[in-house]
CSV table of C-alpha atoms in Angstrom, one decimal:
chain,number,residue,atom,x,y,z
A,1,MET,CA,-2.9,18.8,6.7
A,2,GLU,CA,-4.4,18.6,3.5
A,3,GLU,CA,-7.9,17.3,1.9
A,4,TRP,CA,-8.6,15.8,-1.3
A,5,ALA,CA,-11.8,15.5,-3.0
A,6,TYR,CA,-12.0,12.4,-5.1
A,7,ASN,CA,-15.5,10.8,-6.5
A,8,GLY,CA,-17.5,12.3,-4.0
A,9,MET,CA,-15.2,11.4,-0.8
A,10,ALA,CA,-12.8,13.4,1.4
A,11,TYR,CA,-9.4,12.1,2.2
A,12,GLN,CA,-7.1,14.1,4.4
A,13,THR,CA,-3.5,13.6,4.6
A,14,ASN,CA,-1.4,14.7,7.7
A,15,SER,CA,2.1,14.1,9.0
A,16,MET,CA,3.6,14.4,12.1
A,17,TYR,CA,6.4,12.9,14.7
A,18,LEU,CA,5.6,9.9,16.6
A,19,LEU,CA,7.5,10.2,19.9
A,20,PRO,CA,7.1,6.2,20.8
A,21,GLU,CA,8.6,5.4,17.5
A,22,ASP,CA,11.1,8.0,17.0
A,23,ALA,CA,9.8,8.4,13.4
A,24,TRP,CA,8.2,10.5,11.0
A,25,THR,CA,4.7,9.4,9.8
A,26,TYR,CA,2.7,10.4,6.8
A,27,GLU,CA,-1.2,9.2,7.0
A,28,LEU,CA,-3.8,9.2,4.8
A,29,THR,CA,-7.5,8.9,6.2
A,30,GLY,CA,-11.0,8.7,4.7
A,31,SER,CA,-14.2,6.5,5.7
A,32,CYS,CA,-16.1,4.0,3.0
A,33,PRO,CA,-19.5,5.3,2.8
A,34,THR,CA,-21.1,1.8,2.6
A,35,SER,CA,-19.7,0.5,6.0
A,36,GLY,CA,-18.2,3.5,7.8
A,37,ALA,CA,-15.3,1.9,8.0
A,38,VAL,CA,-12.4,4.3,8.6
A,39,ALA,CA,-9.7,3.7,5.7
A,40,GLY,CA,-6.3,4.7,5.8
A,41,LEU,CA,-2.5,3.9,5.4
A,42,ALA,CA,0.5,5.3,7.3
A,43,VAL,CA,3.7,5.6,6.1
A,44,VAL,CA,6.4,5.5,9.3
A,45,ILE,CA,10.3,6.9,8.9
A,46,PRO,CA,12.6,6.4,11.4
A,47,ASP,CA,14.5,9.3,12.7
A,48,THR,CA,18.1,8.8,12.8
A,49,THR,CA,18.7,11.3,15.1
A,50,PRO,CA,16.0,11.1,17.4
A,51,ASP,CA,17.8,13.1,20.3
A,52,GLY,CA,18.6,16.2,17.7
A,53,GLU,CA,16.3,19.1,16.6
A,54,GLN,CA,15.8,18.2,13.3
A,55,PHE,CA,14.4,14.9,11.8
A,56,THR,CA,16.7,13.0,9.9
A,57,PRO,CA,14.8,10.4,7.9
A,58,ALA,CA,16.6,6.3,8.0
A,59,ASP,CA,17.4,5.0,4.8
A,60,ALA,CA,13.7,3.6,3.1
A,61,LEU,CA,15.0,-0.1,3.6
A,62,HIS,CA,13.8,0.7,7.4
A,63,ALA,CA,10.7,2.8,6.7
A,64,TRP,CA,7.3,0.6,6.6
A,65,VAL,CA,3.7,0.9,5.8
A,66,ALA,CA,0.2,0.0,7.7
A,67,ALA,CA,-3.1,-0.2,6.1
A,68,ALA,CA,-6.2,0.0,7.7
A,69,GLU,CA,-9.7,-2.0,7.0
A,70,GLY,CA,-11.4,0.4,5.0
A,71,PRO,CA,-10.7,0.4,0.9
A,72,LEU,CA,-8.7,3.1,-0.2
A,73,PRO,CA,-9.2,3.9,-3.9
A,74,TRP,CA,-6.2,3.1,-6.4
A,75,PRO,CA,-6.2,6.8,-7.6
A,76,VAL,CA,-6.2,7.9,-4.0
A,77,LEU,CA,-3.6,5.8,-3.1
A,78,LEU,CA,-0.9,6.5,-6.0
A,79,ARG,CA,-1.4,10.2,-5.0
A,80,PHE,CA,-0.5,9.6,-1.5
A,81,ILE,CA,2.9,7.7,-2.4
A,82,ARG,CA,3.7,10.6,-4.8
A,83,PHE,CA,3.1,13.0,-2.0
A,84,VAL,CA,5.3,11.2,0.4
A,85,GLU,CA,8.0,10.5,-2.0
A,86,ALA,CA,7.9,14.1,-3.0
A,87,SER,CA,8.3,15.1,0.8
A,88,GLY,CA,12.3,14.1,0.2
A,89,ASP,CA,11.8,11.7,3.3
A,90,ILE,CA,12.0,8.6,1.2
A,91,VAL,CA,15.9,8.4,1.1
A,92,SER,CA,18.2,5.7,0.1
A,93,ALA,CA,21.6,6.2,2.2
A,94,GLY,CA,23.5,3.4,1.0
A,95,PRO,CA,23.4,0.2,-0.8
A,96,ALA,CA,20.1,-1.3,-1.6
A,97,ALA,CA,18.5,-4.5,-0.4
A,98,THR,CA,16.4,-5.6,-3.1
A,99,VAL,CA,13.0,-7.1,-3.5
A,100,THR,CA,13.0,-10.2,-5.4
A,101,GLY,CA,9.9,-11.5,-7.0
A,102,ASP,CA,7.1,-11.3,-9.2
A,103,LEU,CA,3.3,-12.0,-10.0
A,104,SER,CA,3.9,-15.0,-12.2
A,105,LEU,CA,2.0,-17.8,-10.1
A,106,SER,CA,-1.1,-17.9,-8.3
A,107,LEU,CA,1.2,-18.3,-4.7
A,108,ASN,CA,4.5,-16.0,-5.5
A,109,SER,CA,7.3,-16.2,-2.9
A,110,TRP,CA,9.1,-12.7,-2.4
A,111,SER,CA,11.8,-12.1,-0.3
A,112,PHE,CA,13.4,-8.7,1.2
A,113,ALA,CA,16.3,-8.8,3.1
A,114,SER,CA,15.8,-11.7,5.5
A,115,ARG,CA,12.5,-11.7,5.5
A,116,ILE,CA,10.0,-13.7,3.4
A,117,PHE,CA,6.4,-12.6,1.8
A,118,GLU,CA,3.8,-14.4,-0.3
A,119,VAL,CA,1.5,-13.0,-2.9
A,120,ALA,CA,-1.5,-14.5,-3.7
A,121,SER,CA,-3.7,-14.1,-6.6
A,122,TYR,CA,-6.8,-15.5,-7.5
A,123,HIS,CA,-10.3,-14.5,-9.2
A,124,ASP,CA,-12.7,-13.5,-6.2
A,125,GLY,CA,-15.9,-14.9,-6.9
A,126,GLU,CA,-17.6,-13.3,-3.7
A,127,HIS,CA,-16.1,-9.8,-4.9
A,128,ASP,CA,-16.5,-10.4,-8.7
A,129,GLY,CA,-13.0,-9.4,-9.5
A,130,TRP,CA,-9.4,-10.2,-9.0
A,131,CYS,CA,-7.7,-10.2,-5.8
A,132,TYR,CA,-4.2,-9.8,-5.0
A,133,GLU,CA,-3.1,-10.6,-1.5
A,134,LEU,CA,0.6,-9.4,0.1
A,135,TYR,CA,1.3,-11.0,3.8
A,136,GLU,CA,4.9,-11.8,5.5
A,137,VAL,CA,5.4,-15.5,6.2
A,138,GLU,CA,6.1,-15.6,9.5
A,139,PRO,CA,6.2,-19.2,11.7
A,140,THR,CA,6.0,-17.2,15.0
A,141,HIS,CA,3.0,-14.9,14.4
A,142,THR,CA,-0.6,-16.4,14.5
A,143,SER,CA,-2.3,-13.4,13.6
A,144,ASN,CA,-3.9,-12.8,10.1
A,145,ASP,CA,-2.4,-9.5,8.7
A,146,TYR,CA,-2.4,-8.8,4.9
A,147,ILE,CA,-3.2,-6.3,2.5
A,148,ASP,CA,-5.3,-6.9,-0.6
A,149,ILE,CA,-5.5,-5.3,-4.1
A,150,ARG,CA,-9.2,-5.9,-5.5
A,151,VAL,CA,-9.3,-5.5,-9.4
A,152,PRO,CA,-13.8,-5.6,-10.3
A,153,ASP,CA,-14.4,-7.7,-13.2
A,154,LEU,CA,-16.4,-6.4,-15.8
A,155,ARG,CA,-17.6,-9.8,-17.1
A,156,PRO,CA,-17.4,-11.8,-14.3
A,157,ALA,CA,-20.0,-14.6,-15.2
A,158,GLY,CA,-18.5,-14.4,-18.6
A,159,GLY,CA,-14.7,-15.4,-18.8
A,160,PRO,CA,-12.3,-14.1,-19.1
A,161,PHE,CA,-11.3,-12.1,-16.7
A,162,VAL,CA,-11.7,-8.1,-17.6
A,163,PRO,CA,-10.4,-5.6,-15.6
A,164,ALA,CA,-12.1,-2.5,-14.6
A,165,PRO,CA,-11.1,1.0,-14.8
A,166,ALA,CA,-8.8,2.2,-12.2
A,167,GLN,CA,-11.1,4.0,-10.2
A,168,GLN,CA,-12.7,1.3,-9.1
A,169,VAL,CA,-9.9,-0.5,-7.8
A,170,THR,CA,-9.4,-0.5,-4.0
A,171,VAL,CA,-6.5,-1.2,-1.6
A,172,ALA,CA,-7.3,-2.6,2.3
A,173,GLY,CA,-5.3,-3.8,5.1
A,174,HIS,CA,-6.7,-6.9,7.2
A,175,GLY,CA,-5.7,-7.4,10.7
A,176,SER,CA,-2.1,-5.3,11.6
A,177,PRO,CA,-0.5,-5.5,8.4
A,178,ARG,CA,3.4,-3.7,9.1
A,179,LEU,CA,4.8,-4.2,5.2
A,180,PRO,CA,8.3,-2.9,4.6
A,181,TRP,CA,8.1,0.4,2.6
A,182,PRO,CA,10.2,-1.6,-0.5
A,183,VAL,CA,8.1,-4.5,-0.2
A,184,PHE,CA,4.6,-2.2,-0.4
A,185,ARG,CA,6.2,-0.4,-3.0
A,186,HIS,CA,7.3,-3.5,-5.1
A,187,ILE,CA,3.6,-4.7,-5.4
A,188,LEU,CA,2.3,-1.6,-6.5
A,189,ASP,CA,4.8,-1.7,-9.4
A,190,ALA,CA,4.2,-5.5,-10.5
A,191,ILE,CA,0.3,-4.7,-10.2
A,192,SER,CA,1.1,-2.0,-12.4
A,193,ALA,CA,3.0,-3.3,-14.7
A,194,SER,CA,0.6,-6.5,-14.8
A,195,GLY,CA,-2.0,-5.0,-17.1
A,196,ASP,CA,-4.4,-5.3,-14.5
A,197,ILE,CA,-4.6,-1.8,-13.9
A,198,ILE,CA,-6.0,0.4,-16.7
A,199,ASP,CA,-7.0,4.2,-17.7
A,200,ASP,CA,-4.3,6.8,-17.4
A,201,GLN,CA,-3.4,7.4,-13.7
A,202,ASP,CA,-2.1,10.9,-13.9
A,203,GLY,CA,-5.5,11.8,-15.4
A,204,LEU,CA,-7.4,10.1,-12.3
A,205,MET,CA,-7.3,13.0,-9.6
A,206,ALA,CA,-6.9,16.7,-9.9
């Protein structure tokens, strides 16, 4: 386990084998100082040889991400994603199934393999900022499971939208989102390229 300090908060990273899932998981946890809500993210990588002595990661196409409801700071999340990728357990063993979709509309349709996702983006007057929501379109699923990325607006009453520094951007889950790793990684890259994330990311955490 590692502990990271950021902006007066402590975050823990841990990794372990999940027997019920036959998978290895990397977890990031912390707590929200205002509400006490647990902030967390888990990357789960299935094991292709669950009966063997060593963990053999499945192709990253089969890995998935779950997020708790407490907000994670964007720089902490990025450090965790790089930590997972540096482990060597995110692998591509064959032809990659690509994620198609962008952020050009207020409601964008994305696809991955045979699954459909939507990304909604809008100015959130309640929280004075820009919000991106990602969720899977599943007609038979009645629960409201999604993640959101919130970028505070430095000029909420004076328009146009002026994004706050990346230190103030947060990522949180709602319900029980379970997103394919490639889809989750795609939205992080898309938002980073959108211009709404400002400041030098590599310099935000020691």
